[in-house]
Structures are given as C-alpha cells and as structure tokens.
Coordinates of N, CA and C in Angstrom, one line a residue:
Chain P
D10 N -18.1 -7.8 6.1 CA -19.2 -7.7 5.0 C -18.8 -8.3 3.6
A11 N -19.9 -9.0 3.0 CA -19.4 -9.6 1.9 C -19.2 -8.7 0.8
M12 N -18.0 -8.9 -0.1 CA -17.6 -7.8 -1.1 C -16.9 -8.5 -2.2
V13 N -16.7 -7.5 -3.2 CA -15.8 -8.0 -4.3 C -14.5 -6.9 -4.1
I14 N -13.2 -7.7 -4.0 CA -12.2 -7.0 -3.8 C -11.2 -7.0 -4.9
Q15 N -10.8 -5.8 -5.4 CA -9.8 -5.9 -6.5 C -8.4 -5.2 -5.9
N16 N -7.5 -6.0 -6.5 CA -6.0 -5.6 -6.2 C -5.1 -5.5 -7.6
P17 N -4.3 -4.7 -7.7 CA -4.3 -3.5 -6.8 C -5.3 -2.3 -7.2
R18 N -5.4 -1.2 -6.6 CA -6.0 -0.2 -6.9 C -5.7 0.6 -8.2
Y19 N -4.3 0.7 -8.0 CA -3.6 1.4 -9.4 C -2.4 0.5 -9.7
Q20 N -2.3 0.4 -11.0 CA -1.2 -0.5 -11.5 C -0.5 0.2 -12.7
V21 N 0.9 0.4 -12.6 CA 1.4 0.9 -13.8 C 2.3 -0.3 -14.2
T22 N 2.1 -0.5 -15.4 CA 3.1 -1.3 -16.1 C 3.9 -0.8 -17.4
Q23 N 4.7 -1.4 -17.8 CA 5.6 -0.9 -19.1 C 5.1 -1.6 -20.2
F24 N 5.1 -0.9 -21.3 CA 4.6 -1.3 -22.7 C 5.0 -2.7 -23.0
G25 N 4.0 -3.6 -23.4 CA 4.6 -5.1 -23.5 C 4.8 -5.9 -22.5
K26 N 5.0 -5.5 -21.2 CA 5.2 -6.3 -20.1 C 3.9 -7.1 -19.6
P27 N 3.8 -8.2 -19.3 CA 2.7 -8.7 -18.9 C 2.3 -8.4 -17.6
V28 N 0.9 -8.2 -17.2 CA 0.5 -7.8 -16.0 C -0.8 -8.6 -15.8
T29 N -0.9 -8.9 -14.3 CA -2.2 -9.6 -13.9 C -3.0 -8.7 -12.8
L30 N -4.3 -8.8 -13.0 CA -5.1 -8.1 -12.0 C -5.8 -9.1 -11.4
S31 N -6.0 -8.9 -10.0 CA -6.9 -10.2 -9.4 C -8.1 -9.4 -8.9
C32 N -9.1 -10.5 -8.6 CA -10.2 -10.1 -8.1 C -10.6 -11.2 -7.2
S33 N -11.3 -10.9 -6.0 CA -11.8 -11.9 -5.0 C -13.2 -11.5 -4.4
Q34 N -14.0 -12.4 -4.2 CA -15.2 -12.4 -3.7 C -15.6 -13.1 -2.5
T35 N -16.2 -12.6 -1.8 CA -16.9 -13.3 -0.5 C -18.4 -13.5 -0.4
L36 N -18.9 -13.2 -1.6 CA -20.4 -13.5 -1.9 C -21.0 -14.8 -2.4
N37 N -19.8 -15.4 -2.8 CA -20.2 -17.0 -3.3 C -21.1 -17.0 -4.5
H38 N -20.9 -15.9 -5.1 CA -21.9 -15.6 -6.6 C -21.1 -16.6 -7.7
N39 N -22.1 -17.1 -8.3 CA -21.8 -18.1 -9.5 C -21.0 -17.4 -10.5
V40 N -21.4 -16.2 -10.9 CA -20.6 -15.6 -12.0 C -19.8 -14.4 -11.7
M41 N -18.8 -14.6 -12.4 CA -17.7 -13.3 -12.2 C -17.4 -12.9 -13.7
Y42 N -17.3 -11.4 -13.8 CA -17.2 -10.8 -15.0 C -15.8 -9.9 -14.9
W43 N -15.2 -9.5 -16.1 CA -14.3 -8.4 -16.3 C -14.8 -7.6 -17.2
Y44 N -14.8 -6.2 -16.6 CA -15.2 -5.2 -17.7 C -14.3 -4.1 -17.9
Q45 N -13.9 -3.7 -19.0 CA -12.9 -2.6 -19.3 C -13.7 -1.4 -19.3
Q46 N -13.4 -0.1 -18.8 CA -13.9 1.0 -18.8 C -13.0 2.3 -19.2
K47 N -13.1 2.8 -20.2 CA -12.3 4.0 -20.6 C -13.1 5.2 -20.1
S48 N -12.2 6.3 -20.1 CA -12.8 7.5 -19.7 C -14.1 8.0 -20.3
S49 N -15.1 8.5 -19.5 CA -16.4 8.8 -20.1 C -17.0 7.8 -21.0
Q50 N -16.6 6.6 -20.8 CA -17.4 5.5 -21.6 C -17.9 4.7 -20.5
A51 N -19.0 4.0 -21.3 CA -19.7 2.8 -20.5 C -18.7 1.5 -20.2
P52 N -18.8 0.6 -19.2 CA -18.2 -0.5 -19.0 C -18.3 -1.6 -20.3
K53 N -17.3 -2.0 -20.5 CA -17.3 -2.9 -21.8 C -17.1 -4.4 -21.3
L54 N -17.8 -5.3 -21.6 CA -17.7 -6.7 -21.0 C -16.5 -7.3 -22.0
L55 N -15.4 -7.9 -21.1 CA -14.5 -8.7 -21.8 C -14.7 -10.2 -21.9
F56 N -15.1 -10.6 -20.7 CA -15.4 -11.9 -20.5 C -15.9 -12.4 -19.2
H57 N -16.7 -13.5 -19.0 CA -17.2 -13.9 -17.8 C -17.3 -15.3 -17.6
Y58 N -17.3 -15.8 -16.3 CA -17.2 -17.2 -15.9 C -18.7 -17.5 -15.2
Y59 N -19.2 -18.5 -15.8 CA -20.3 -19.0 -15.0 C -19.9 -20.2 -14.3
D60 N -19.6 -20.0 -13.2 CA -19.1 -21.3 -12.4 C -17.7 -21.3 -13.1
K61 N -17.3 -22.6 -13.6 CA -15.9 -22.8 -14.3 C -16.3 -22.6 -15.8
D62 N -17.3 -22.4 -16.3 CA -17.6 -22.1 -17.8 C -17.1 -20.8 -18.2
F63 N -16.2 -20.6 -19.1 CA -15.6 -19.5 -19.6 C -16.3 -18.9 -20.9
N64 N -16.6 -17.7 -20.8 CA -17.3 -17.1 -21.9 C -16.8 -15.8 -22.3
N65 N -16.0 -16.1 -23.5 CA -15.3 -14.7 -24.0 C -16.1 -13.9 -25.1
E66 N -15.9 -12.6 -25.0 CA -16.6 -11.7 -26.0 C -16.1 -11.7 -27.2
A67 N -16.8 -11.8 -28.4 CA -16.1 -12.0 -29.8 C -15.2 -10.9 -30.1
D68 N -15.4 -9.6 -29.4 CA -14.3 -8.8 -29.7 C -13.3 -8.3 -28.7
T69 N -13.3 -9.2 -27.7 CA -12.2 -9.2 -26.8 C -10.7 -9.6 -27.4
P70 N -9.8 -8.9 -27.5 CA -8.6 -9.1 -28.0 C -7.8 -10.3 -27.3
D71 N -7.1 -11.0 -28.1 CA -6.4 -12.2 -27.7 C -5.5 -11.8 -26.4
N72 N -5.0 -10.7 -26.5 CA -4.1 -10.1 -25.6 C -4.5 -10.3 -24.1
F73 N -5.8 -10.5 -24.1 CA -6.6 -10.5 -22.8 C -6.9 -12.1 -22.3
Q74 N -6.6 -12.3 -21.3 CA -7.0 -13.8 -20.9 C -7.6 -13.7 -19.4
S75 N -8.1 -14.7 -19.0 CA -8.5 -14.8 -17.6 C -8.5 -16.2 -17.1
R76 N -8.4 -16.2 -15.9 CA -8.3 -17.6 -15.1 C -9.4 -17.4 -13.8
R77 N -10.1 -18.6 -13.3 CA -11.0 -18.7 -12.1 C -10.5 -20.0 -11.7
P78 N -9.5 -19.9 -10.8 CA -9.2 -21.2 -10.2 C -10.1 -21.8 -9.1
N79 N -10.8 -21.0 -8.6 CA -12.0 -21.2 -7.6 C -13.0 -20.3 -7.6
T80 N -14.1 -20.6 -6.8 CA -15.3 -19.8 -6.9 C -14.9 -18.3 -6.6
S81 N -14.0 -18.2 -5.5 CA -13.6 -17.0 -5.0 C -12.8 -15.9 -5.8
F82 N -11.9 -16.5 -6.6 CA -10.9 -15.8 -7.4 C -11.0 -15.7 -8.9
C83 N -10.6 -14.8 -9.4 CA -10.7 -14.4 -10.8 C -9.5 -13.5 -11.1
F84 N -8.9 -13.8 -12.2 CA -7.5 -13.1 -12.6 C -7.7 -12.7 -14.1
L85 N -7.4 -11.5 -14.2 CA -7.4 -10.8 -15.7 C -5.7 -10.8 -16.0
D86 N -5.5 -11.5 -17.0 CA -4.0 -11.3 -17.7 C -4.1 -10.6 -18.8
I87 N -3.1 -9.5 -19.0 CA -2.8 -8.8 -20.2 C -1.5 -9.2 -20.6
R88 N -1.4 -9.9 -21.7 CA -0.1 -10.5 -22.1 C 0.9 -9.7 -22.6
S89 N 0.5 -8.5 -23.4 CA 1.5 -7.6 -23.8 C 0.7 -6.1 -24.0
P90 N 0.5 -5.4 -22.7 CA 0.0 -4.2 -22.8 C 0.4 -3.3 -23.7
G91 N -0.6 -2.8 -24.3 CA -0.4 -1.4 -25.4 C -0.9 -0.3 -24.6
L92 N -0.5 0.9 -25.2 CA -1.1 2.2 -24.9 C -2.6 2.2 -24.8
G93 N -3.2 1.6 -25.7 CA -4.6 1.6 -25.7 C -5.3 0.7 -24.7
D94 N -4.7 0.1 -23.9 CA -5.0 -0.9 -22.8 C -5.3 -0.3 -21.5
A95 N -4.6 1.1 -21.6 CA -4.9 1.8 -20.2 C -6.4 2.2 -20.1
A96 N -6.8 1.8 -18.8 CA -8.3 1.8 -18.7 C -8.4 1.4 -17.2
M97 N -9.8 1.5 -16.7 CA -10.1 1.1 -15.4 C -10.7 -0.3 -15.8
Y98 N -10.3 -1.3 -14.9 CA -10.8 -2.6 -15.1 C -11.5 -2.9 -13.9
L99 N -12.9 -3.3 -14.2 CA -13.9 -3.7 -13.2 C -14.2 -5.3 -13.3
C100 N -14.1 -5.5 -12.0 CA -14.7 -7.1 -11.8 C -15.8 -6.8 -10.9
A101 N -16.9 -7.8 -11.5 CA -18.0 -7.8 -11.1 C -18.7 -9.2 -10.6
T102 N -19.5 -9.4 -9.9 CA -20.2 -10.7 -9.6 C -21.7 -10.6 -9.4
S103 N -22.5 -11.7 -10.0 CA -23.7 -11.8 -9.8 C -24.2 -13.1 -9.5
R104 N -25.4 -13.5 -9.2 CA -25.8 -14.9 -8.9 C -26.3 -15.7 -10.2
G105 N -26.3 -14.6 -11.2 CA -26.8 -15.2 -12.5 C -27.9 -15.1 -13.1
G106 N -29.0 -14.8 -12.3 CA -30.2 -14.5 -12.6 C -30.4 -13.3 -13.6
T107 N -31.6 -13.2 -14.3 CA -31.8 -12.1 -15.1 C -31.8 -10.7 -14.4
G108 N -32.5 -10.8 -13.3 CA -32.8 -9.6 -12.5 C -31.5 -9.3 -11.4
D109 N -30.7 -10.2 -11.4 CA -29.6 -10.0 -10.3 C -28.8 -8.7 -10.5
G110 N -28.7 -8.0 -9.6 CA -27.7 -6.8 -10.0 C -26.5 -7.4 -9.8
Y111 N -25.4 -6.6 -10.6 CA -24.1 -7.0 -10.2 C -23.5 -6.3 -9.0
T112 N -22.5 -6.8 -8.4 CA -21.8 -6.2 -7.5 C -20.3 -5.9 -7.9
F113 N -20.1 -4.7 -7.9 CA -18.7 -4.4 -8.4 C -17.5 -4.2 -7.5
G114 N -16.3 -4.7 -7.8 CA -15.2 -4.3 -7.0 C -14.7 -2.7 -7.4
S115 N -14.0 -2.2 -6.5 CA -13.6 -0.9 -6.7 C -12.8 -0.6 -7.9
G116 N -12.3 -1.6 -8.5 CA -11.7 -1.3 -9.9 C -10.3 -1.2 -9.7
T117 N -9.4 -1.7 -10.6 CA -7.9 -1.3 -10.8 C -7.8 -0.4 -12.1
R118 N -7.0 0.7 -11.8 CA -6.8 1.7 -12.8 C -5.5 1.2 -13.3
L119 N -5.5 0.8 -14.6 CA -4.2 0.5 -15.2 C -3.6 1.8 -16.2
T120 N -2.3 1.9 -15.9 CA -1.6 3.0 -16.7 C -0.4 2.1 -17.4
V121 N -0.2 2.5 -18.7 CA 0.9 1.7 -19.6 C 1.8 2.8 -19.8
V122 N 3.1 2.6 -19.6 CA 4.1 3.5 -19.8 C 5.0 3.2 -20.8
Chain L
G15 N -28.0 -7.2 -32.6 CA -27.3 -6.8 -31.7 C -28.1 -5.9 -30.7
Q16 N -27.4 -5.3 -29.8 CA -27.7 -4.6 -28.4 C -27.5 -3.2 -28.3
S17 N -28.3 -2.0 -28.5 CA -27.8 -0.9 -27.9 C -28.9 -0.1 -27.1
L18 N -28.3 0.6 -26.2 CA -28.9 1.4 -25.3 C -28.7 2.8 -25.4
E19 N -29.2 3.7 -25.7 CA -29.0 5.2 -25.7 C -29.6 6.0 -24.6
Q20 N -28.7 6.7 -24.4 CA -29.0 7.7 -23.2 C -28.5 9.1 -23.5
P21 N -29.1 10.3 -22.9 CA -28.4 11.7 -23.1 C -27.1 11.6 -22.4
S22 N -26.1 12.2 -23.1 CA -25.0 12.3 -22.3 C -24.7 12.9 -21.2
E23 N -25.5 14.1 -21.0 CA -25.2 15.0 -19.9 C -26.7 15.5 -19.5
V24 N -26.7 15.6 -18.3 CA -28.1 16.4 -17.7 C -27.6 17.2 -16.4
T25 N -28.3 18.3 -16.5 CA -27.9 19.4 -15.2 C -29.2 19.4 -14.7
A26 N -29.2 19.6 -13.3 CA -30.6 19.9 -12.6 C -29.9 20.3 -11.1
V27 N -31.1 21.3 -10.7 CA -30.9 22.0 -9.4 C -31.3 21.2 -8.1
E28 N -30.5 21.4 -7.1 CA -30.6 20.5 -5.9 C -31.9 20.9 -5.3
G29 N -32.6 19.6 -5.0 CA -33.9 19.9 -4.4 C -35.0 19.5 -5.6
A30 N -34.6 19.6 -6.9 CA -35.5 19.2 -7.8 C -35.7 17.8 -8.1
I31 N -36.3 17.4 -9.3 CA -36.6 16.2 -9.9 C -36.0 16.1 -11.3
V32 N -35.4 15.1 -11.6 CA -34.7 14.7 -12.9 C -35.2 13.4 -13.3
Q33 N -35.2 13.5 -14.8 CA -35.6 12.0 -15.4 C -34.4 11.8 -16.5
I34 N -33.9 10.7 -16.3 CA -32.8 10.2 -17.1 C -33.4 9.1 -18.1
N35 N -33.3 9.2 -19.3 CA -34.0 8.3 -20.4 C -33.2 7.4 -21.0
C36 N -33.9 6.3 -21.3 CA -33.0 5.1 -21.9 C -33.8 4.7 -23.0
T37 N -33.4 4.5 -24.2 CA -34.0 3.8 -25.4 C -33.1 2.7 -25.6
Y38 N -34.0 1.7 -26.1 CA -33.1 0.4 -26.3 C -33.5 -0.2 -27.5
Q39 N -32.6 -0.9 -28.3 CA -32.8 -1.9 -29.3 C -32.1 -3.1 -29.1
T40 N -32.9 -4.3 -28.8 CA -32.4 -5.6 -28.5 C -33.1 -6.6 -29.4
S41 N -32.1 -7.6 -29.5 CA -33.0 -8.9 -30.2 C -33.5 -9.7 -29.4
G42 N -33.5 -9.5 -28.2 CA -34.3 -10.0 -27.2 C -34.3 -9.4 -25.8
F43 N -35.4 -9.2 -25.0 CA -35.3 -8.5 -23.9 C -35.9 -8.9 -22.7
Y44 N -35.2 -9.0 -21.6 CA -35.5 -9.4 -20.3 C -36.1 -8.3 -19.3
G45 N -35.2 -7.5 -19.4 CA -35.5 -6.2 -18.3 C -34.4 -5.2 -18.4
L46 N -34.6 -4.1 -17.7 CA -33.9 -3.0 -17.7 C -33.4 -2.7 -16.3
S47 N -32.0 -2.4 -16.1 CA -31.4 -2.3 -14.8 C -30.7 -0.9 -14.9
W48 N -30.6 -0.3 -13.7 CA -29.7 0.9 -13.5 C -28.9 1.0 -12.6
Y49 N -27.7 1.6 -13.1 CA -26.5 1.8 -12.2 C -26.1 3.1 -11.9
Q50 N -25.4 3.4 -10.6 CA -24.9 4.8 -10.5 C -23.4 4.8 -10.3
Q51 N -22.8 5.6 -10.9 CA -21.2 5.6 -10.9 C -20.7 6.9 -10.7
H52 N -20.1 7.1 -9.3 CA -19.4 8.4 -9.1 C -18.2 8.4 -9.8
D53 N -17.4 9.6 -10.0 CA -16.2 9.7 -10.6 C -15.2 9.0 -10.0
G54 N -14.3 8.0 -10.5 CA -13.4 7.4 -10.1 C -13.8 6.1 -9.1
G55 N -15.1 5.8 -9.0 CA -15.7 4.7 -8.2 C -16.2 3.7 -9.2
A56 N -16.9 2.6 -8.5 CA -17.4 1.4 -9.3 C -18.8 1.7 -9.3
P57 N -19.4 1.1 -10.5 CA -20.9 1.2 -10.5 C -21.6 0.5 -9.4
T58 N -22.7 1.1 -9.1 CA -23.6 0.5 -7.9 C -25.0 0.2 -8.5
F59 N -25.4 -1.0 -8.3 CA -26.9 -1.4 -8.8 C -27.9 -0.5 -8.0
L60 N -28.6 0.1 -8.8 CA -29.7 0.6 -8.4 C -31.4 0.0 -8.4
S61 N -31.6 -0.6 -9.4 CA -32.8 -1.1 -9.6 C -32.8 -2.1 -10.9
Y62 N -33.8 -2.7 -11.1 CA -34.2 -3.6 -12.1 C -35.7 -3.8 -12.5
N63 N -36.2 -3.6 -13.8 CA -37.6 -3.5 -13.9 C -37.7 -4.8 -15.0
A64 N -38.4 -5.8 -14.6 CA -38.8 -6.8 -15.6 C -40.0 -6.6 -16.4
L65 N -41.1 -6.0 -15.6 CA -42.3 -5.7 -16.2 C -42.5 -4.2 -16.5
D66 N -43.7 -4.0 -17.2 CA -43.9 -2.4 -17.4 C -44.2 -1.8 -16.1
G67 N -44.1 -0.5 -16.1 CA -44.5 0.3 -14.9 C -43.4 1.0 -13.9
L68 N -43.6 1.4 -12.8 CA -42.9 2.2 -12.2 C -42.5 1.4 -10.8
E69 N -41.1 1.3 -10.5 CA -40.6 0.6 -9.3 C -39.9 1.7 -8.7
E70 N -40.5 1.8 -7.4 CA -40.0 3.0 -6.4 C -39.2 2.4 -5.4
T71 N -38.1 3.1 -5.1 CA -36.9 2.7 -4.0 C -36.5 4.1 -3.4
G72 N -37.3 4.6 -2.5 CA -36.6 5.7 -1.8 C -36.9 6.9 -2.9
R73 N -35.9 7.8 -2.9 CA -35.7 8.9 -3.7 C -35.6 8.5 -5.2
F74 N -35.4 7.4 -5.7 CA -35.2 6.8 -7.0 C -36.4 6.1 -7.3
S75 N -36.8 6.1 -8.6 CA -37.9 5.2 -9.2 C -37.3 5.1 -10.5
S76 N -37.7 3.9 -11.0 CA -37.4 3.4 -12.5 C -38.7 3.0 -13.2
F77 N -38.8 3.3 -14.4 CA -39.8 2.9 -15.0 C -39.5 2.4 -16.5
L78 N -40.4 1.4 -16.8 CA -40.0 0.5 -18.2 C -41.4 0.5 -19.0
S79 N -41.4 0.8 -20.3 CA -42.3 0.4 -21.1 C -41.7 -0.3 -22.4
R80 N -42.0 -1.5 -22.2 CA -41.6 -2.7 -23.4 C -42.1 -2.1 -24.7
S81 N -43.4 -1.9 -24.7 CA -43.9 -1.3 -26.0 C -43.3 -0.3 -26.9
D82 N -42.7 0.6 -25.9 CA -42.0 1.8 -26.6 C -40.6 1.5 -26.5
S83 N -40.0 0.3 -25.9 CA -38.4 0.2 -25.8 C -37.7 1.2 -25.2
Y84 N -38.4 1.6 -24.1 CA -38.0 2.7 -23.4 C -38.0 2.6 -21.7
G85 N -37.2 3.1 -21.0 CA -37.2 3.2 -19.6 C -36.7 4.8 -19.2
Y86 N -37.0 4.9 -18.0 CA -36.2 6.0 -17.4 C -35.9 5.7 -16.0
L87 N -35.0 6.5 -15.2 CA -34.6 6.7 -13.9 C -35.2 8.0 -13.6
L88 N -35.9 7.9 -12.4 CA -36.4 9.4 -11.9 C -35.9 9.6 -10.4
L89 N -35.2 10.8 -10.3 CA -34.5 11.0 -9.1 C -35.1 12.3 -8.5
Q90 N -35.7 12.0 -7.4 CA -36.4 13.2 -6.6 C -35.5 13.8 -5.6
E91 N -35.9 15.0 -5.1 CA -35.4 15.6 -3.9 C -33.7 15.6 -4.1
L92 N -33.3 16.1 -5.4 CA -31.8 15.9 -5.7 C -31.0 16.4 -4.7
Q93 N -29.9 15.6 -4.5 CA -28.7 16.2 -3.7 C -27.7 16.2 -4.3
M94 N -26.6 17.0 -3.7 CA -25.3 17.2 -4.3 C -24.8 15.7 -4.5
K95 N -24.9 14.8 -3.6 CA -24.1 13.8 -3.7 C -24.8 12.8 -4.9
D96 N -26.0 13.3 -5.4 CA -26.4 12.5 -6.6 C -25.7 12.8 -7.9
S97 N -24.7 13.8 -7.9 CA -23.9 14.0 -9.0 C -23.0 12.7 -9.2
A98 N -23.4 12.2 -10.5 CA -22.6 10.8 -10.8 C -23.0 10.7 -12.4
S99 N -22.4 9.4 -12.9 CA -23.1 9.1 -14.2 C -23.8 7.8 -14.0
Y100 N -25.0 7.9 -14.7 CA -25.9 6.8 -14.7 C -26.1 6.0 -15.7
F101 N -26.1 4.8 -15.6 CA -26.1 3.7 -16.8 C -27.3 2.8 -16.7
C102 N -28.2 2.6 -17.9 CA -29.1 1.7 -18.0 C -28.4 0.5 -18.6
A103 N -28.8 -0.7 -18.2 CA -28.1 -2.0 -18.9 C -29.3 -2.9 -19.0
A104 N -29.1 -3.7 -19.9 CA -30.1 -4.8 -20.1 C -29.3 -6.3 -20.5
P105 N -29.9 -7.1 -19.9 CA -29.2 -8.5 -20.3 C -29.2 -8.8 -21.7
V106 N -28.0 -9.4 -22.2 CA -27.8 -9.5 -23.6 C -28.8 -10.9 -23.9
S107 N -29.4 -10.7 -25.2 CA -30.2 -11.9 -25.7 C -29.5 -13.2 -25.6
G108 N -29.9 -14.3 -25.2 CA -29.2 -15.4 -25.3 C -28.2 -15.8 -24.2
G109 N -28.0 -14.6 -23.5 CA -26.8 -14.7 -22.5 C -27.4 -14.0 -21.3
Y110 N -28.2 -14.5 -20.4 CA -28.9 -13.6 -19.5 C -28.0 -13.3 -18.2
Q111 N -26.9 -14.1 -18.2 CA -26.0 -13.8 -17.1 C -25.4 -12.7 -17.4
K112 N -25.1 -12.1 -18.4 CA -24.5 -10.9 -18.7 C -25.3 -9.7 -19.2
V113 N -24.7 -8.4 -18.9 CA -25.6 -7.2 -19.4 C -24.7 -6.4 -20.4
T114 N -25.4 -5.7 -21.3 CA -24.7 -4.5 -21.7 C -25.2 -3.3 -21.4
F115 N -24.3 -2.3 -21.1 CA -24.5 -1.0 -20.5 C -24.9 0.0 -21.6
G116 N -25.8 0.7 -21.1 CA -26.1 2.1 -22.0 C -24.8 3.0 -22.1
T117 N -25.2 4.0 -22.9 CA -24.1 4.9 -23.3 C -23.7 5.8 -22.0
G118 N -24.7 5.9 -21.1 CA -24.3 6.7 -19.8 C -24.8 8.2 -19.9
T119 N -25.3 8.6 -18.9 CA -25.7 10.0 -18.6 C -24.9 10.5 -17.4
K120 N -24.3 11.7 -17.6 CA -23.7 12.3 -16.5 C -24.5 13.6 -16.0
L121 N -24.8 13.2 -14.7 CA -25.7 14.2 -14.1 C -24.8 15.2 -13.0
Q122 N -25.1 16.4 -13.6 CA -24.6 17.4 -12.5 C -25.7 18.1 -11.6
V123 N -25.7 18.0 -10.4 CA -26.4 19.0 -9.6 C -26.0 19.9 -9.1
I124 N -26.7 21.2 -9.3 CA -25.9 22.5 -9.0 C -27.0 23.1 -7.8
P125 N -26.3 23.8 -7.1 CA -26.9 24.5 -5.8 C -28.2 25.4 -6.4

C-alpha cells in the first residue's frame, strides 16, 4: 500500500544532542511537510518542500533544519534540542493542489531528557 | 494572517448527530478541509469544500459558507470510535500547497 512512513516511532534524545527524524513516502507526491504538534494543540507547520524547493515558515527556529535528497525521503534535523522541542513530529505529503488532502505518517514522538 | 477557531470540546451520545463548527479569518481563501485525529495517532483527511454548500461522505458531511466565513463538520449515527479530535484547515493565502490548522475540537462520544 502507498503510504508515508516515519522512523522511529519514539525517539529519546539528550538536551543539546543533535537528532534526525526521517520520513519516506511511496505516493510520489510533490510536496512533503514537517509539522510539530504539542499536546492538545493543532499541528504547526515548520517547513515544506515542493519538489526540491524548500519553504521555511517565518517562525520556525533556526535550530530546525530539513533535507530532501530525493522525492521519496525527507529528514528533520534538530541541531540542539531543548526541553521545549519535545513534541510529536508529523510528516505529511500531498500532490500540492488546493483541494488535495494531506497523507500523514504515524509521527515520531520526541522526548528530550 | 490566518486563524481558524473551533470549540475546544464537544460531548455527544452514541447514535446521535453532532456538529463541529469552524469560523475563519483569512487574507485569502481557497476552501476548507477537515481532519480526524485519534489520541496518539496521525491526522486523517476527511473532506474538502471549495464551494458553498454541503458535501456528504457516508456518515460525515461538511458544509461551507464563504459569505459567513464559516463551516462545519456533521457526524451522524455517532459511534464510540468517532471519539477523536477534529481539525478544520485552510490553505494559506499565497501558498496553496500548505494549510493552517484550526484550534481543534475534541469530541467525546458517550454511551
């Protein structure tokens, strides 16, 4: 089945230690997104790629970076995680059209200790 | 800017009908989507309304009124498994490839 896969499902990292979350898709969608979701809050867009074009949200901290080496894969790098970065990180894809729904991965829950 | 407001919580009885409202303020508007998210899970796309009116998909329907900057999700014949959070979402003006999510409504279905 075509899908969006995130690894790992749970990630524990130390304060200040770089961590990378990964996302892959078999849908061949043009657009890939990274959202951060904290408890009882709406998902908040960090950035997205339309094909190779990177789009950063104005309020995304510099601590967060992303890479998309090819259509199928996208990575979220957190250079120096702080306690406030503990959250669920959701990867999503879409074809990019206005009415095209997102397909989300199951998310990576990040804990910072 | 973009803001989409929803009631924070709604409780309804199994078998009943419930309506979850969404009011929005956007500098540009393309349409309104709805997503379902169970606790600990990922959001799942439910529907998209580009035009005014009601769209029906099984037990779920979604309505949009552009003139009122308002939409709602209607769930009929509620089941316990419908207990989840529901988010409206709208494409951001000037960046139709991305959406902003509403504040979210936590629906609790009780026996």
